[in-house]
mmCIF file of C-alpha atoms in Angstrom:
data_model
loop_
_atom_site.group_PDB
_atom_site.id
_atom_site.type_symbol
_atom_site.label_atom_id
_atom_site.label_comp_id
_atom_site.label_asym_id
_atom_site.label_seq_id
_atom_site.Cartn_x
_atom_site.Cartn_y
_atom_site.Cartn_z
ATOM 1 C CA MET A 857 10.411 -188.083 52.638
ATOM 2 C CA ILE A 858 8.218 -191.371 54.616
ATOM 3 C CA GLU A 859 7.712 -189.618 57.919
ATOM 4 C CA THR A 860 6.149 -186.124 56.154
ATOM 5 C CA MET A 861 4.040 -188.588 54.567
ATOM 6 C CA ASP A 862 2.981 -189.779 57.686
ATOM 7 C CA ALA A 863 3.511 -186.816 59.949
ATOM 8 C CA LYS A 864 0.927 -185.221 56.997
ATOM 9 C CA LYS A 865 -1.354 -187.944 57.520
ATOM 10 C CA SER A 866 -2.060 -187.616 61.420
ATOM 11 C CA LEU A 867 -2.329 -184.408 61.112
ATOM 12 C CA VAL A 868 -5.083 -184.897 58.930
ATOM 13 C CA ILE A 869 -6.716 -187.454 61.268
ATOM 14 C CA VAL A 870 -6.711 -185.560 64.003
ATOM 15 C CA LEU A 871 -8.038 -182.584 61.981
ATOM 16 C CA THR A 872 -10.959 -185.145 61.307
ATOM 17 C CA ASN A 873 -11.383 -186.133 64.528
ATOM 18 C CA VAL A 874 -11.719 -182.598 65.597
ATOM 19 C CA VAL A 875 -14.678 -181.812 63.142
ATOM 20 C CA VAL A 876 -16.333 -184.902 63.598
ATOM 21 C CA LEU A 877 -16.401 -183.996 67.697
ATOM 22 C CA LEU A 878 -17.540 -180.730 66.914
ATOM 23 C CA LEU A 879 -20.273 -181.603 64.396
ATOM 24 C CA VAL A 880 -21.556 -184.340 67.315
ATOM 25 C CA GLY A 881 -21.208 -181.563 70.208
ATOM 26 C CA GLY A 882 -23.217 -179.073 68.094
ATOM 27 C CA ALA A 883 -25.963 -181.754 67.494
ATOM 28 C CA THR A 884 -26.100 -182.278 70.876
ATOM 29 C CA VAL A 885 -26.269 -178.797 70.995
ATOM 30 C CA VAL A 886 -29.088 -178.227 68.914
ATOM 31 C CA GLN A 887 -31.295 -181.616 70.031
ATOM 32 C CA ALA A 888 -32.619 -180.331 72.629
ATOM 33 C CA CYS A 889 -34.304 -177.486 74.115
ATOM 34 C CA LEU A 890 -32.726 -174.770 76.684
ATOM 35 C CA PRO A 891 -33.275 -175.763 80.581
ATOM 36 C CA SER A 892 -34.898 -172.399 81.349
ATOM 37 C CA GLU A 893 -37.250 -172.493 77.961
ATOM 38 C CA ARG A 894 -38.004 -176.705 79.257
ATOM 39 C CA ALA A 895 -38.382 -175.223 83.090
ATOM 40 C CA ALA A 896 -40.013 -171.936 81.787
ATOM 41 C CA LEU A 897 -43.332 -174.682 79.936
ATOM 42 C CA LEU A 898 -43.673 -176.990 83.599
ATOM 43 C CA GLU A 899 -44.071 -173.863 85.065
ATOM 44 C CA PHE A 900 -47.128 -172.552 82.621
ATOM 45 C CA ARG A 901 -47.811 -175.971 82.545
ATOM 46 C CA SER A 902 -48.286 -175.985 86.644
ATOM 47 C CA LYS A 903 -51.017 -173.110 86.493
ATOM 48 C CA LEU A 904 -53.077 -175.261 83.952
ATOM 49 C CA ASN A 905 -55.668 -178.011 85.040
ATOM 50 C CA GLU A 906 -56.860 -180.375 82.449
ATOM 51 C CA PRO A 907 -57.139 -183.750 84.553
ATOM 52 C CA TYR A 908 -59.410 -185.889 82.053
ATOM 53 C CA ILE A 909 -57.039 -186.444 79.098
ATOM 54 C CA GLY A 910 -54.214 -185.872 79.798
ATOM 55 C CA VAL A 911 -53.052 -183.548 77.464
ATOM 56 C CA PHE A 912 -49.896 -182.437 79.060
ATOM 57 C CA ASN A 913 -48.743 -186.355 79.433
ATOM 58 C CA THR A 914 -45.943 -185.579 76.890
ATOM 59 C CA TRP A 915 -44.804 -182.755 79.229
ATOM 60 C CA LYS A 916 -41.549 -184.893 79.861
ATOM 61 C CA GLY A 917 -38.028 -185.933 79.631
ATOM 62 C CA GLN A 918 -35.468 -182.899 78.956
ATOM 63 C CA ASP A 919 -36.188 -181.840 74.861
ATOM 64 C CA CYS A 920 -39.106 -179.911 75.213
ATOM 65 C CA CYS A 921 -39.092 -179.588 71.219
ATOM 66 C CA ASN A 922 -38.924 -183.048 70.333
ATOM 67 C CA GLY A 923 -42.494 -184.671 71.216
ATOM 68 C CA TRP A 924 -43.888 -181.292 73.690
ATOM 69 C CA TYR A 925 -47.453 -181.899 72.592
ATOM 70 C CA GLY A 926 -48.414 -178.305 71.063
ATOM 71 C CA VAL A 927 -44.986 -176.855 71.320
ATOM 72 C CA SER A 928 -42.994 -176.060 68.413
ATOM 73 C CA CYS A 929 -39.246 -174.962 68.099
ATOM 74 C CA ASP A 930 -37.077 -172.609 65.892
ATOM 75 C CA PRO A 931 -35.196 -175.070 63.615
ATOM 76 C CA ASN A 932 -32.360 -172.850 63.355
ATOM 77 C CA THR A 933 -32.134 -171.510 67.513
ATOM 78 C CA HIS A 934 -34.241 -174.708 68.446
ATOM 79 C CA ARG A 935 -35.977 -171.876 71.309
ATOM 80 C CA VAL A 936 -39.401 -172.422 71.894
ATOM 81 C CA SER A 937 -41.197 -170.506 69.643
ATOM 82 C CA GLY A 938 -44.851 -171.777 69.352
ATOM 83 C CA ILE A 939 -47.267 -173.064 72.112
ATOM 84 C CA THR A 940 -50.510 -174.323 70.014
ATOM 85 C CA LEU A 941 -54.025 -175.682 72.621
ATOM 86 C CA ARG A 942 -56.827 -175.390 71.069
ATOM 87 C CA ALA A 943 -59.362 -177.566 72.164
ATOM 88 C CA GLU A 944 -61.982 -176.937 68.995
ATOM 89 C CA SER A 945 -59.563 -178.417 66.885
ATOM 90 C CA GLU A 946 -60.154 -181.417 64.113
ATOM 91 C CA ASP A 947 -57.548 -183.378 66.793
ATOM 92 C CA PRO A 948 -59.349 -186.466 68.335
ATOM 93 C CA ILE A 949 -57.367 -185.817 71.433
ATOM 94 C CA PHE A 950 -59.351 -182.145 71.838
ATOM 95 C CA GLN A 951 -62.479 -183.769 70.244
ATOM 96 C CA GLN A 952 -62.916 -185.926 73.388
ATOM 97 C CA ALA A 953 -61.972 -183.198 75.340
ATOM 98 C CA LYS A 954 -65.225 -181.545 74.398
ATOM 99 C CA ARG A 955 -66.588 -184.483 75.789
ATOM 100 C CA SER A 956 -64.546 -185.397 78.547
ATOM 101 C CA GLY A 957 -64.193 -181.565 79.994
ATOM 102 C CA LEU A 958 -62.539 -178.426 79.543
ATOM 103 C CA MET A 959 -59.483 -177.023 80.788
ATOM 104 C CA THR A 960 -58.845 -174.650 83.478
ATOM 105 C CA GLY A 961 -56.817 -172.544 85.461
ATOM 106 C CA SER A 962 -54.823 -169.391 84.382
ATOM 107 C CA ILE A 963 -51.702 -167.870 82.024
ATOM 108 C CA SER A 964 -49.007 -167.933 83.904
ATOM 109 C CA PRO A 965 -46.484 -165.115 83.273
ATOM 110 C CA ALA A 966 -43.715 -167.653 83.289
ATOM 111 C CA ILE A 967 -44.588 -167.727 79.886
ATOM 112 C CA CYS A 968 -42.536 -164.242 79.954
ATOM 113 C CA LYS A 969 -39.568 -166.119 80.051
ATOM 114 C CA LEU A 970 -39.849 -167.659 76.503
ATOM 115 C CA THR A 971 -38.346 -164.885 74.569
ATOM 116 C CA HIS A 972 -38.012 -166.347 71.621
ATOM 117 C CA LEU A 973 -42.458 -166.883 71.837
ATOM 118 C CA SER A 974 -43.889 -165.802 68.268
ATOM 119 C CA GLY A 975 -47.112 -167.463 69.159
ATOM 120 C CA ILE A 976 -49.264 -168.945 71.729
ATOM 121 C CA ILE A 977 -52.766 -170.342 71.406
ATOM 122 C CA ILE A 978 -55.013 -171.225 74.243
ATOM 123 C CA ALA A 979 -58.313 -171.188 72.428
ATOM 124 C CA ASP A 980 -61.885 -172.512 72.835
ATOM 125 C CA TRP A 981 -61.530 -174.210 76.337
ATOM 126 C CA GLN A 982 -64.371 -172.039 77.949
ATOM 127 C CA GLY A 983 -62.246 -172.420 81.108
ATOM 128 C CA ILE A 984 -59.130 -170.723 81.588
ATOM 129 C CA SER A 985 -60.222 -167.997 83.926
ATOM 130 C CA GLY A 986 -57.155 -164.710 85.027
ATOM 131 C CA VAL A 987 -55.651 -162.117 83.192
ATOM 132 C CA ILE A 988 -53.131 -161.887 80.462
ATOM 133 C CA PRO A 989 -49.614 -160.884 81.568
ATOM 134 C CA SER A 990 -48.550 -157.557 81.230
ATOM 135 C CA CYS A 991 -45.361 -159.029 80.323
ATOM 136 C CA ILE A 992 -46.530 -160.274 77.035
ATOM 137 C CA ALA A 993 -45.897 -156.729 75.867
ATOM 138 C CA ASN A 994 -41.837 -158.001 76.177
ATOM 139 C CA LEU A 995 -41.997 -160.696 73.930
ATOM 140 C CA LEU A 996 -41.021 -158.290 70.738
ATOM 141 C CA PHE A 997 -40.768 -161.686 68.158
ATOM 142 C CA MET A 998 -44.246 -162.339 68.576
ATOM 143 C CA ARG A 999 -46.876 -162.939 65.751
ATOM 144 C CA HIS A 1000 -49.726 -164.404 67.346
ATOM 145 C CA ILE A 1001 -51.611 -163.972 69.976
ATOM 146 C CA ASP A 1002 -55.575 -166.136 70.300
ATOM 147 C CA LEU A 1003 -57.197 -166.639 73.596
ATOM 148 C CA VAL A 1004 -60.913 -167.105 72.000
ATOM 149 C CA GLY A 1005 -63.505 -168.403 74.003
ATOM 150 C CA ASN A 1006 -62.074 -168.617 77.409
ATOM 151 C CA LYS A 1007 -63.209 -166.748 81.033
ATOM 152 C CA ILE A 1008 -60.318 -164.368 80.486
ATOM 153 C CA SER A 1009 -60.241 -161.154 82.433
ATOM 154 C CA GLY A 1010 -58.484 -157.904 83.066
ATOM 155 C CA VAL A 1011 -57.807 -155.746 80.439
ATOM 156 C CA ILE A 1012 -55.729 -155.406 77.215
ATOM 157 C CA PRO A 1013 -52.336 -154.951 78.293
ATOM 158 C CA ALA A 1014 -51.380 -151.176 78.280
ATOM 159 C CA ASN A 1015 -47.980 -151.246 76.291
ATOM 160 C CA ILE A 1016 -49.323 -154.604 73.900
ATOM 161 C CA GLY A 1017 -47.935 -152.022 71.201
ATOM 162 C CA LYS A 1018 -44.713 -152.911 72.157
ATOM 163 C CA LEU A 1019 -45.385 -155.745 69.552
ATOM 164 C CA HIS A 1020 -44.664 -154.459 66.571
ATOM 165 C CA ARG A 1021 -44.314 -157.929 64.662
ATOM 166 C CA LEU A 1022 -48.056 -159.038 65.507
ATOM 167 C CA ARG A 1023 -50.258 -159.575 62.898
ATOM 168 C CA VAL A 1024 -53.187 -161.571 64.923
ATOM 169 C CA LEU A 1025 -54.661 -160.169 68.392
ATOM 170 C CA ASN A 1026 -57.857 -162.682 68.980
ATOM 171 C CA LEU A 1027 -59.440 -161.983 72.142
ATOM 172 C CA ALA A 1028 -62.564 -162.589 71.159
ATOM 173 C CA ASP A 1029 -65.393 -164.463 73.760
ATOM 174 C CA ASN A 1030 -63.810 -163.832 76.787
ATOM 175 C CA GLN A 1031 -64.187 -160.915 79.956
ATOM 176 C CA ILE A 1032 -62.036 -158.974 79.384
ATOM 177 C CA SER A 1033 -62.720 -155.299 80.576
ATOM 178 C CA GLY A 1034 -61.386 -151.511 80.046
ATOM 179 C CA GLY A 1035 -60.650 -149.510 77.105
ATOM 180 C CA ILE A 1036 -58.691 -150.255 74.383
ATOM 181 C CA PRO A 1037 -55.453 -149.273 74.737
ATOM 182 C CA SER A 1038 -54.218 -146.558 72.843
ATOM 183 C CA SER A 1039 -50.800 -148.047 72.164
ATOM 184 C CA ILE A 1040 -52.609 -150.539 69.710
ATOM 185 C CA THR A 1041 -52.400 -147.607 67.132
ATOM 186 C CA ARG A 1042 -48.328 -148.669 67.530
ATOM 187 C CA LEU A 1043 -49.382 -152.782 65.807
ATOM 188 C CA THR A 1044 -48.411 -151.465 62.385
ATOM 189 C CA SER A 1045 -48.697 -155.543 61.236
ATOM 190 C CA LEU A 1046 -51.698 -156.308 62.532
ATOM 191 C CA SER A 1047 -53.754 -157.851 60.197
ATOM 192 C CA HIS A 1048 -56.761 -159.373 62.327
ATOM 193 C CA LEU A 1049 -58.368 -157.572 65.052
ATOM 194 C CA ASP A 1050 -60.870 -159.953 67.501
ATOM 195 C CA LEU A 1051 -62.025 -158.691 70.720
ATOM 196 C CA ARG A 1052 -66.035 -159.568 69.994
ATOM 197 C CA ASN A 1053 -68.367 -160.844 73.188
ATOM 198 C CA ASN A 1054 -66.432 -159.227 75.531
ATOM 199 C CA TYR A 1055 -66.729 -156.168 78.026
ATOM 200 C CA ILE A 1056 -64.227 -153.626 76.344
ATOM 201 C CA SER A 1057 -65.368 -149.901 77.052
ATOM 202 C CA GLY A 1058 -64.184 -146.646 75.946
ATOM 203 C CA VAL A 1059 -64.104 -145.558 72.619
ATOM 204 C CA ILE A 1060 -61.752 -146.375 69.565
ATOM 205 C CA PRO A 1061 -58.874 -145.032 69.477
ATOM 206 C CA ARG A 1062 -58.963 -142.093 66.528
ATOM 207 C CA ASP A 1063 -55.829 -142.794 64.759
ATOM 208 C CA MET A 1064 -56.891 -146.674 64.203
ATOM 209 C CA GLY A 1065 -56.043 -145.805 60.723
ATOM 210 C CA ARG A 1066 -52.523 -145.971 61.177
ATOM 211 C CA LEU A 1067 -52.750 -149.881 61.069
ATOM 212 C CA LYS A 1068 -52.709 -149.781 57.605
ATOM 213 C CA MET A 1069 -52.143 -153.430 56.889
ATOM 214 C CA LEU A 1070 -55.981 -154.787 58.571
ATOM 215 C CA SER A 1071 -57.971 -156.319 56.975
ATOM 216 C CA ARG A 1072 -60.825 -157.252 59.815
ATOM 217 C CA VAL A 1073 -61.457 -155.496 62.720
ATOM 218 C CA LEU A 1074 -64.357 -156.799 65.113
ATOM 219 C CA LEU A 1075 -65.607 -155.295 68.204
ATOM 220 C CA SER A 1076 -69.035 -156.537 68.040
ATOM 221 C CA GLY A 1077 -70.346 -157.359 71.487
ATOM 222 C CA ASN A 1078 -68.582 -154.817 74.066
ATOM 223 C CA LYS A 1079 -69.874 -151.540 75.391
ATOM 224 C CA ILE A 1080 -67.970 -149.631 73.636
ATOM 225 C CA SER A 1081 -69.146 -145.748 73.060
ATOM 226 C CA GLY A 1082 -67.683 -142.411 70.408
ATOM 227 C CA GLN A 1083 -68.784 -142.266 67.248
ATOM 228 C CA ILE A 1084 -66.816 -144.234 63.971
ATOM 229 C CA PRO A 1085 -63.474 -142.945 63.455
ATOM 230 C CA VAL A 1086 -63.048 -141.197 60.058
ATOM 231 C CA SER A 1087 -59.616 -142.453 60.473
ATOM 232 C CA LEU A 1088 -61.099 -146.380 60.034
ATOM 233 C CA THR A 1089 -61.781 -145.479 56.399
ATOM 234 C CA ARG A 1090 -58.427 -145.056 55.049
ATOM 235 C CA ILE A 1091 -57.582 -148.256 55.789
ATOM 236 C CA TYR A 1092 -57.103 -149.249 51.997
ATOM 237 C CA ARG A 1093 -57.375 -153.272 53.322
ATOM 238 C CA LEU A 1094 -60.387 -153.172 55.756
ATOM 239 C CA ALA A 1095 -62.693 -155.776 54.536
ATOM 240 C CA ASP A 1096 -64.568 -156.580 57.765
ATOM 241 C CA LEU A 1097 -66.254 -153.429 60.455
ATOM 242 C CA GLU A 1098 -68.181 -154.999 62.942
ATOM 243 C CA LEU A 1099 -69.027 -152.658 65.386
ATOM 244 C CA SER A 1100 -72.945 -154.107 66.121
ATOM 245 C CA MET A 1101 -74.277 -154.348 70.118
ATOM 246 C CA ASN A 1102 -71.943 -151.538 71.577
ATOM 247 C CA ARG A 1103 -73.008 -147.867 72.478
ATOM 248 C CA ILE A 1104 -71.688 -145.543 69.700
ATOM 249 C CA THR A 1105 -72.862 -142.969 68.412
ATOM 250 C CA GLY A 1106 -72.566 -140.075 65.919
ATOM 251 C CA PRO A 1107 -73.080 -139.916 61.886
ATOM 252 C CA ILE A 1108 -72.065 -142.904 59.418
ATOM 253 C CA PRO A 1109 -69.172 -141.457 57.508
ATOM 254 C CA ALA A 1110 -69.618 -141.344 53.780
ATOM 255 C CA SER A 1111 -66.090 -142.140 52.990
ATOM 256 C CA LEU A 1112 -67.382 -145.705 54.534
ATOM 257 C CA GLY A 1113 -68.787 -146.067 51.235
ATOM 258 C CA LYS A 1114 -65.730 -145.219 49.042
ATOM 259 C CA MET A 1115 -63.391 -147.612 50.587
ATOM 260 C CA SER A 1116 -62.103 -150.355 47.596
ATOM 261 C CA VAL A 1117 -62.586 -153.642 49.540
ATOM 262 C CA LEU A 1118 -64.840 -153.481 52.401
ATOM 263 C CA ALA A 1119 -67.393 -156.033 51.806
ATOM 264 C CA THR A 1120 -69.194 -156.607 55.735
ATOM 265 C CA LEU A 1121 -70.439 -153.780 57.689
ATOM 266 C CA ASN A 1122 -72.645 -154.664 60.922
ATOM 267 C CA LEU A 1123 -73.277 -151.843 62.586
ATOM 268 C CA GLU A 1124 -76.442 -153.321 64.059
ATOM 269 C CA GLY A 1125 -77.965 -152.148 67.728
ATOM 270 C CA ASN A 1126 -76.184 -149.169 68.955
ATOM 271 C CA LEU A 1127 -77.556 -145.552 69.400
ATOM 272 C CA ILE A 1128 -76.465 -144.488 65.616
ATOM 273 C CA SER A 1129 -78.004 -141.356 63.806
ATOM 274 C CA GLY A 1130 -78.003 -138.986 61.290
ATOM 275 C CA PRO A 1131 -79.318 -139.878 58.272
ATOM 276 C CA ILE A 1132 -77.336 -142.938 55.356
ATOM 277 C CA PRO A 1133 -75.129 -141.700 53.362
ATOM 278 C CA GLY A 1134 -75.555 -142.326 49.908
ATOM 279 C CA THR A 1135 -72.231 -143.909 49.206
ATOM 280 C CA LEU A 1136 -73.387 -147.207 51.001
ATOM 281 C CA MET A 1137 -76.197 -148.195 48.702
ATOM 282 C CA SER A 1138 -73.161 -148.115 45.503
ATOM 283 C CA SER A 1139 -70.406 -149.626 47.626
ATOM 284 C CA SER A 1140 -68.577 -152.461 47.122
ATOM 285 C CA ILE A 1141 -69.942 -153.634 50.680
ATOM 286 C CA SER A 1142 -72.333 -156.899 50.519
ATOM 287 C CA ASN A 1143 -72.814 -157.376 53.908
ATOM 288 C CA LEU A 1144 -74.722 -154.426 55.412
ATOM 289 C CA ASN A 1145 -76.838 -154.604 58.611
ATOM 290 C CA LEU A 1146 -77.546 -150.785 59.672
ATOM 291 C CA SER A 1147 -80.461 -152.520 61.793
ATOM 292 C CA GLY A 1148 -81.680 -150.937 65.706
ATOM 293 C CA ASN A 1149 -79.997 -148.062 65.702
ATOM 294 C CA LEU A 1150 -81.414 -143.955 65.618
ATOM 295 C CA ILE A 1151 -81.306 -143.408 61.953
ATOM 296 C CA ALA A 1152 -83.315 -141.427 60.583
ATOM 297 C CA GLY A 1153 -84.089 -139.710 57.126
ATOM 298 C CA ARG A 1154 -84.834 -141.558 53.900
ATOM 299 C CA ILE A 1155 -83.380 -144.543 52.153
ATOM 300 C CA PRO A 1156 -80.797 -142.859 49.466
ATOM 301 C CA ASN A 1157 -82.463 -143.299 46.028
ATOM 302 C CA THR A 1158 -78.363 -144.264 45.106
ATOM 303 C CA PHE A 1159 -78.404 -148.455 44.057
ATOM 304 C CA GLY A 1160 -77.137 -149.146 40.797
ATOM 305 C CA PRO A 1161 -75.362 -152.108 39.002
ATOM 306 C CA ARG A 1162 -72.607 -152.168 41.988
ATOM 307 C CA SER A 1163 -75.236 -152.258 44.181
ATOM 308 C CA TYR A 1164 -74.758 -156.271 45.187
ATOM 309 C CA PHE A 1165 -76.155 -157.090 48.415
ATOM 310 C CA THR A 1166 -76.269 -160.595 50.159
ATOM 311 C CA VAL A 1167 -78.030 -158.748 53.016
ATOM 312 C CA LEU A 1168 -79.599 -155.445 52.851
ATOM 313 C CA ASP A 1169 -81.080 -155.115 56.542
ATOM 314 C CA LEU A 1170 -82.221 -151.441 57.878
ATOM 315 C CA SER A 1171 -84.717 -152.661 60.507
ATOM 316 C CA ASN A 1172 -85.731 -151.000 63.586
ATOM 317 C CA ASN A 1173 -84.648 -147.157 62.176
ATOM 318 C CA ARG A 1174 -86.823 -144.341 61.603
ATOM 319 C CA LEU A 1175 -86.623 -144.232 58.619
ATOM 320 C CA GLN A 1176 -89.138 -142.037 56.035
ATOM 321 C CA GLY A 1177 -90.880 -141.869 52.675
ATOM 322 C CA PRO A 1178 -90.991 -144.702 49.728
ATOM 323 C CA ILE A 1179 -89.096 -147.597 49.149
ATOM 324 C CA PRO A 1180 -86.443 -145.829 46.112
ATOM 325 C CA ALA A 1181 -87.112 -146.733 42.526
ATOM 326 C CA SER A 1182 -83.365 -147.317 41.723
ATOM 327 C CA ILE A 1183 -83.457 -150.222 44.695
ATOM 328 C CA THR A 1184 -85.099 -151.964 41.204
ATOM 329 C CA ALA A 1185 -81.373 -151.272 39.174
ATOM 330 C CA ALA A 1186 -79.167 -153.048 41.676
ATOM 331 C CA SER A 1187 -77.305 -155.929 40.010
ATOM 332 C CA PHE A 1188 -78.181 -158.649 43.750
ATOM 333 C CA ILE A 1189 -80.381 -158.325 46.340
ATOM 334 C CA GLY A 1190 -80.655 -161.654 48.520
ATOM 335 C CA HIS A 1191 -82.234 -160.585 52.030
ATOM 336 C CA LEU A 1192 -83.655 -156.957 52.420
ATOM 337 C CA ASP A 1193 -85.504 -156.095 55.248
ATOM 338 C CA VAL A 1194 -86.931 -152.477 55.830
ATOM 339 C CA SER A 1195 -89.220 -153.520 58.882
ATOM 340 C CA HIS A 1196 -90.403 -151.464 61.822
ATOM 341 C CA ASN A 1197 -89.153 -148.031 59.803
ATOM 342 C CA HIS A 1198 -91.856 -144.841 59.234
ATOM 343 C CA LEU A 1199 -91.637 -145.675 55.661
ATOM 344 C CA CYS A 1200 -94.987 -145.376 52.764
ATOM 345 C CA GLY A 1201 -95.420 -146.085 49.199
ATOM 346 C CA LYS A 1202 -95.612 -148.686 47.098
ATOM 347 C CA ILE A 1203 -93.203 -151.579 47.477
ATOM 348 C CA PRO A 1204 -91.428 -151.511 43.789
ATOM 349 C CA THR A 1205 -91.493 -155.034 41.860
ATOM 350 C CA GLY A 1206 -89.166 -156.955 40.271
ATOM 351 C CA SER A 1207 -87.050 -160.540 40.608
ATOM 352 C CA HIS A 1208 -85.533 -158.678 43.752
ATOM 353 C CA PHE A 1209 -88.553 -158.939 45.237
ATOM 354 C CA ASP A 1210 -90.528 -161.731 44.255
ATOM 355 C CA HIS A 1211 -88.976 -163.884 46.903
ATOM 356 C CA LEU A 1212 -88.862 -161.889 50.451
ATOM 357 C CA GLU A 1213 -92.066 -162.241 52.963
ATOM 358 C CA ALA A 1214 -94.512 -159.763 54.381
ATOM 359 C CA THR A 1215 -91.673 -159.701 57.486
ATOM 360 C CA SER A 1216 -88.944 -157.674 55.721
ATOM 361 C CA PHE A 1217 -91.865 -154.437 54.822
ATOM 362 C CA ALA A 1218 -94.013 -154.844 58.221
ATOM 363 C CA TYR A 1219 -94.171 -152.955 60.464
ATOM 364 C CA ASN A 1220 -93.791 -149.597 59.003
ATOM 365 C CA SER A 1221 -96.303 -146.571 58.195
ATOM 366 C CA CYS A 1222 -97.698 -147.076 55.326
ATOM 367 C CA LEU A 1223 -96.056 -149.759 52.640
ATOM 368 C CA CYS A 1224 -97.880 -150.917 50.224
ATOM 369 C CA GLY A 1225 -97.833 -153.876 46.844
ATOM 370 C CA LYS A 1226 -96.971 -157.033 47.145
ATOM 371 C CA PRO A 1227 -95.966 -159.149 49.598
ATOM 372 C CA LEU A 1228 -98.153 -156.936 51.633
ATOM 373 C CA GLY A 1229 -101.786 -155.713 50.958
ATOM 374 C CA ASN A 1230 -102.338 -153.659 47.550
ATOM 375 C CA CYS A 1231 -102.412 -150.395 47.214
ATOM 376 C CA LYS A 1232 -105.203 -147.865 47.762
ATOM 377 C CA LYS A 1233 -106.417 -146.514 44.480
#
């Protein structure tokens, strides 16, 4: 009986030691990143040059998941999940970079070896050039791509539509050319699209309305042509639509004024023609900029209590007729500009107009009244 008890104790001790060894061994595995991912990060880093403040000084040692600046890992798998290098960060190290010098170089295709990468932010350095590696479309866990504020050229990868988890695509303020890939309409999780201030040409894909999660579409400052796709007006979450300073033609879809949450509509500096849809004057839009187009006809007489404009800019068009009397029924108008048109008649009076200067009404055919000269009797 004593021998049996001793045997059981020995077995328990052996099993306990095995469990401890397994736990220790497991901890060793999850404490260090994969050698292949460490090698990929170092290859990625070799294409970048930041000699002034040493952003990459911490990229040393065997464990790239521990203390490597800007590198984050999944706590469960310990695979590299994110790279965040943003020059506009509030972190003092990046504030110093703005004073001392900026990062240069290019984005190495080695980044595509990080197969579990869900986010890459290399933003506001102003000096990163080269192209976006086409293989980035193979990183199927990707949720966030932010390369804003650099000198990246080339095109948007044609197969970017493969990134079904992608929520943010920000390539603004670069030198990207070519068109918007048709595959972009397969990014059904996308909520933020920012391609402003590039050299993007061609048309907006007709079926952009498939992207039901979009809340911001920012395409200003490019060479985009064609008409505004009506399908955009079916994106019920869309709050900001900025298409200014492009080469867009055709009319303004009336259905834009029927969107429930659209707050900003900026179409400034295009070749848009036709009339202003009456729906825009009594919509949810509070920032409406239609200036610098070929819009003709009259300002719609459809203002009402729902009309709330922080900005209403209709300047530099071909509008005729009077400023409609219903504009006094609007609940608020902050900034109003109807200058450089062919408007005529008496400027309505009321609290909406008391703060406006003559420049808001200048260069029209025959507008009169405060703040311009008195109307002839």
